[in-house]
Amino acid sequence: MAASAAAAELQASGGPRHPVCLLVLGMAGSGKTTFVQVMKFIEKAQNMSKYVLIDTPGQIEVFTWSASGTIITEALASSFPTVVIYVMDTSRSTNPVTFMSNMLYACSILYKTKLPFIVVMNKTDIIDHSFAVEWMQDFEAFQDALNQETTYVSNLTRSMSLVLDEFYSSLRVVGVSAVLGTGLDELFVQVTSAAEEYEREYRPEYERLKKSLANAESQQQREQLERLRKDMGSVALDAGTAKDSLSPVLHPSDLILTRGTLDEEDEEADSDTDDIDHRVTEESHEEPAFQNFMQESMAQYWKRNNK
């Protein structure tokens, strides 16, 4: 209930008025579902603050790198303050190689979604997350932990730790226990800060992208209309052009109905063969043939009778 009171106080002191979408991501077994059920309890217990909790599959790549996941994320982020919460299993991250794997996943999701980001180190009831915070803030401490590892992966991890320094510098980190509910006060403080960052930095960018897309669509429509005008040729599409024209304006439907229909004068001048009287021509061919047939018949008749 302390977390509920803290969130309500932050909301009353000028927190975001729109519902905040919390997109919960994390590897399988990190405690995402348990974490969300604690958050749902707090959501029902308070009236002044609203949150939309979205649990995702344990196979993190199914949502993060799929087309459907991208569509859902962008649809939420374009309408509501949206914060990505990456849940990691603190008890399994005591190994520096496993810890680095979690951080690389978190970094990739941050740059993929481009949204305010919070790392929630869950299961602090098993082990405190202070060691992980130290590794993020003290490069030498992480290197000392890596010295105990002699595998090839440890060498790769040592190189990657140098790359993630900038990522660590601006990262929000909260240790919580989804079972006991500890650490949720600090989590709500970070969520409110992330939502304000969204309104300050991310929403203007989304609005700019939306406006740019609308302008591109409008330009495409104008280009299509211009191509249509050119294809229609001399057909007048504008009312102003119709008034100055001596011939009546033909609409596309008129063109379709009159296409292939010619005037009688055009039909007469269409071909030289139209001037021929086919009936007379046929009779002229039939008459000599009939006469020849009659002459041959009579000749055969007289020949038989004279014998």
C-alpha atoms as one frame of an Amber mdcrd trajectory, in Angstrom:
protein
   0.000   0.000   0.000   2.987   2.288   0.485   3.700   2.037  -3.244   0.109
   2.990  -3.983   0.349   6.080  -1.790   3.657   7.081  -3.359   2.292   6.758
  -6.887  -0.829   8.752  -5.976   1.297  11.496  -4.444   3.451  11.699  -7.553
   0.377  11.852  -9.744  -1.114  14.684  -7.678   2.150  16.611  -7.801   2.133
  16.921 -11.560   2.742  13.435 -12.955   1.429  12.378 -16.349  -2.339  12.573
 -16.768  -2.616  10.025 -19.550  -2.505   6.291 -18.763   1.076   5.073 -18.762
   1.702   1.907 -20.768   4.243  -0.369 -19.097   5.651  -2.817 -21.623   7.149
  -5.651 -19.558   9.927  -7.637 -21.266  12.457 -10.139 -20.025  13.913 -13.609
 -20.443  12.021 -16.745 -19.491  12.083 -17.327 -15.736  12.883 -13.730 -14.834
   9.584 -13.342 -12.958   7.680 -11.125 -15.408   4.268 -12.654 -14.754   4.641
 -12.501 -10.981   5.865  -8.937 -11.258   2.826  -7.950 -13.380   0.372  -9.554
 -10.875   1.850  -7.452  -8.071   1.506  -4.361 -10.297  -2.134  -5.223 -11.063
  -2.855  -5.353  -7.336  -1.450  -1.862  -6.893  -3.319  -0.603  -9.935  -6.643
  -1.695  -8.427  -5.771  -0.233  -5.015  -5.293   3.325  -6.282  -7.650   5.725
  -7.986  -5.500   8.691  -8.993  -2.947   6.902 -11.131  -3.600   4.637 -14.120
  -1.287   2.108 -15.700  -1.682  -0.248 -18.632   0.371  -3.393 -17.980   1.409
  -5.499 -20.967   3.033  -8.857 -20.274   5.011 -10.412 -23.115   6.150 -13.973
 -23.948   9.154 -15.464 -22.194  10.796 -16.010 -25.578  11.908 -12.404 -25.735
  12.698 -12.434 -29.439   9.108 -13.440 -30.290   7.882 -10.001 -29.285  10.919
  -7.759 -29.613  12.026  -8.711 -33.112   8.698  -9.685 -34.691   6.522  -7.527
 -36.912   3.540  -7.863 -34.565   5.616  -6.760 -31.574   6.840  -3.708 -33.452
   3.301  -2.807 -34.519   1.977  -3.094 -30.951   4.842  -1.062 -29.513   4.554
   1.734 -32.079   0.757   1.837 -31.790   1.002   2.307 -28.020   3.893   4.774
 -28.149   2.126   6.972 -30.702  -0.924   7.427 -28.448   0.126   7.011 -24.805
   3.197   7.556 -22.643   4.982   4.222 -22.986   7.781   2.881 -20.812   9.721
  -0.335 -21.411  10.436  -2.371 -18.262  13.112  -5.016 -18.667  12.869  -7.623
 -15.879  15.991  -9.652 -15.135  16.631 -12.473 -12.667  19.140 -11.068 -10.174
  19.888 -14.454  -8.628  21.012 -15.867 -11.971  23.057 -12.801 -12.898  25.739
 -13.282 -10.264  27.835 -14.813 -13.032  29.404 -11.892 -14.948  28.875 -13.610
 -18.315  25.153 -14.101 -17.616  24.950 -10.524 -16.372  26.506  -9.233 -19.587
  24.072 -11.319 -21.637  21.163  -9.624 -19.845  22.682  -6.194 -20.386  23.198
  -6.832 -24.096  19.565  -7.882 -24.415  18.495  -4.758 -22.553  20.671  -2.535
 -24.732  19.319  -4.046 -27.954  15.713  -3.560 -26.790  16.407   0.042 -25.812
  17.747   0.956 -29.249  15.058  -1.102 -30.981  12.086   0.533 -29.228  13.682
   3.972 -28.673  11.492   4.479 -25.586  12.158   5.345 -21.927  13.733   2.285
 -20.354  13.876   0.825 -16.829  15.829  -2.260 -15.759  14.020  -4.067 -12.933
  16.330  -6.429 -11.072  13.827  -8.915  -9.696  14.122 -11.498  -6.903  15.985
  -9.255  -4.467  14.437 -11.381  -1.720  16.965 -14.055  -2.754  20.007 -11.842
  -3.300  20.527  -8.101  -3.154  21.109  -6.364  -6.465  23.864  -4.082  -5.178
  26.592  -6.211  -6.813  25.040  -5.643 -10.231  24.803  -1.893  -9.656  28.470
  -1.890  -8.675  29.414  -3.733 -11.839  27.585  -1.133 -13.881  29.197   1.817
 -12.110  32.712   0.434 -11.515  34.448  -1.020 -14.541  37.346  -2.371 -12.472
  35.003  -4.297 -10.164  33.431  -6.019 -13.157  36.858  -6.828 -14.580  37.884
  -8.400 -11.285  34.830 -10.631 -11.421  35.651 -11.580 -15.004  39.210 -12.570
 -14.080  37.782 -15.677 -12.443  36.461 -16.777 -15.854  38.941 -18.273 -18.336
  36.649 -19.128 -21.249  36.540 -17.415 -24.639  33.161 -15.917 -23.730  34.792
 -14.095 -20.817  37.189 -12.359 -23.206  34.269 -11.288 -25.384  32.417 -10.101
 -22.277  35.426  -8.027 -21.216  35.459  -6.301 -24.596  31.693  -5.695 -24.595
  31.795  -4.141 -21.124  33.738  -1.211 -22.565  31.027  -0.623 -25.167  28.211
  -0.524 -22.598  29.634   2.277 -20.472  27.502   4.887 -22.231  24.468   2.620
 -21.938  24.949   2.308 -18.182  25.352   6.056 -17.641  21.741   6.922 -18.508
  20.053   3.687 -17.421  17.357   3.565 -14.735  17.858   0.575 -12.421  15.482
  -0.584  -9.662  15.749  -3.633  -7.434  12.398  -5.229  -6.550  10.921  -8.416
  -5.179   7.779  -9.426  -7.020   6.969 -11.895  -4.218   7.351  -9.507  -1.272
   6.473  -6.297  -3.092   9.613  -4.500  -1.928  11.191  -1.825  -4.114   7.918
  -0.813  -5.776   8.025   2.686  -4.265  11.253   3.412  -6.099   9.864   1.753
  -9.217   6.889   4.144  -9.324   9.242   7.087  -8.932  11.247   5.856 -11.920
   8.089   5.150 -13.950   6.851   8.705 -13.375  10.247  10.112 -14.344  10.294
   7.965 -17.484   6.765   9.068 -18.429   7.782  12.711 -18.079  10.801  12.025
 -20.256   8.460  10.536 -22.851   6.318  13.682 -22.884   9.382  15.904 -23.058
  11.517  14.080 -25.640   9.741  11.149 -27.257   6.269  12.523 -27.984   7.566
  15.519 -30.022   9.582  13.075 -32.120   6.536  10.866 -32.719   4.480  13.924
 -33.651   7.181  15.001 -36.081   7.255  11.553 -37.675   3.454  11.487 -37.903
   3.398  14.909 -39.587   6.160  13.873 -41.962   4.212  10.747 -42.929   1.031
  12.774 -43.526   2.934  15.225 -45.760   4.445  12.354 -47.729   1.015  10.810
 -48.304  -0.413  14.173 -49.377   2.443  14.691 -51.826   1.895  11.212 -53.244
  -1.793  11.954 -53.789  -0.960  15.191 -55.602   1.498  13.381 -57.854  -1.081
  10.728 -58.698  -3.655  13.417 -59.540  -1.159  15.185 -61.760  -0.398  11.958
 -63.610  -4.135  11.430 -64.068  -4.489  14.894 -65.589  -1.697  14.157 -68.052
  -3.176  10.773 -68.984  -6.591  12.278 -69.661  -5.030  14.608 -72.198  -7.470
  17.171 -73.566 -10.315  16.105 -71.269 -11.235  19.015 -69.007 -11.393  18.046
 -65.331 -11.724  21.474 -63.784 -14.957  23.422 -63.728 -13.105  26.592 -64.723
 -11.725  24.921 -67.813 -15.187  23.663 -68.700 -16.638  27.188 -68.796 -14.026
  28.407 -71.291 -14.322  25.328 -73.472 -16.687  25.311 -76.466 -17.187  21.561
 -76.354 -19.149  19.892 -73.544 -17.172  18.432 -70.660 -16.857  14.673 -70.788
 -16.497  12.720 -67.583 -14.579   9.434 -67.413 -17.893   7.536 -67.435 -18.897
   9.310 -70.680 -15.624   8.282 -72.243 -16.223   4.665 -71.333 -19.780   4.714
 -72.724 -18.824   6.426 -75.998 -15.591   4.546 -76.572 -15.782   2.599 -79.826
 -19.095   4.273 -80.926 -18.592   6.228 -84.175 -20.887   8.586 -86.020 -22.481
   7.511 -89.266 -20.229   9.823 -91.246 -17.156   8.266 -89.651 -18.493   4.817
 -90.467 -18.904   5.775 -94.138 -15.380   7.173 -94.334 -13.818   4.348 -92.333
 -12.835   2.141 -95.258 -12.950   2.060 -99.048 -14.597  -1.352 -98.951 -17.714
   0.144 -97.393 -18.667   1.637-100.855 -19.008  -1.841-102.434 -22.502  -3.330
-102.798 -21.835  -6.872-101.655 -25.284  -8.107-102.790 -24.769  -6.963-106.381
 -21.282  -8.426-106.406 -22.526 -11.827-105.308 -25.283 -11.844-107.982 -22.790
 -10.897-110.681 -20.701 -13.970-109.795 -23.671 -16.346-109.624 -25.258 -15.438
-113.040 -22.462 -16.632-115.404 -22.041 -19.816-113.454 -25.743 -20.607-113.767
 -25.742 -19.903-117.495 -22.785 -22.242-118.049 -24.566 -24.968-116.073 -27.715
 -24.648-118.232 -25.767 -24.725-121.488 -23.909 -27.882-120.531 -27.138 -29.581
-119.454 -28.908 -28.771-122.743 -25.932 -29.943-124.789 -25.912 -33.314-123.060
 -29.704 -33.641-123.510 -29.595 -33.038-127.308 -26.649 -35.355-127.693 -28.509
 -38.266-126.074 -31.708 -37.689-128.153 -29.915 -37.436-131.513 -28.374 -40.846
-131.046
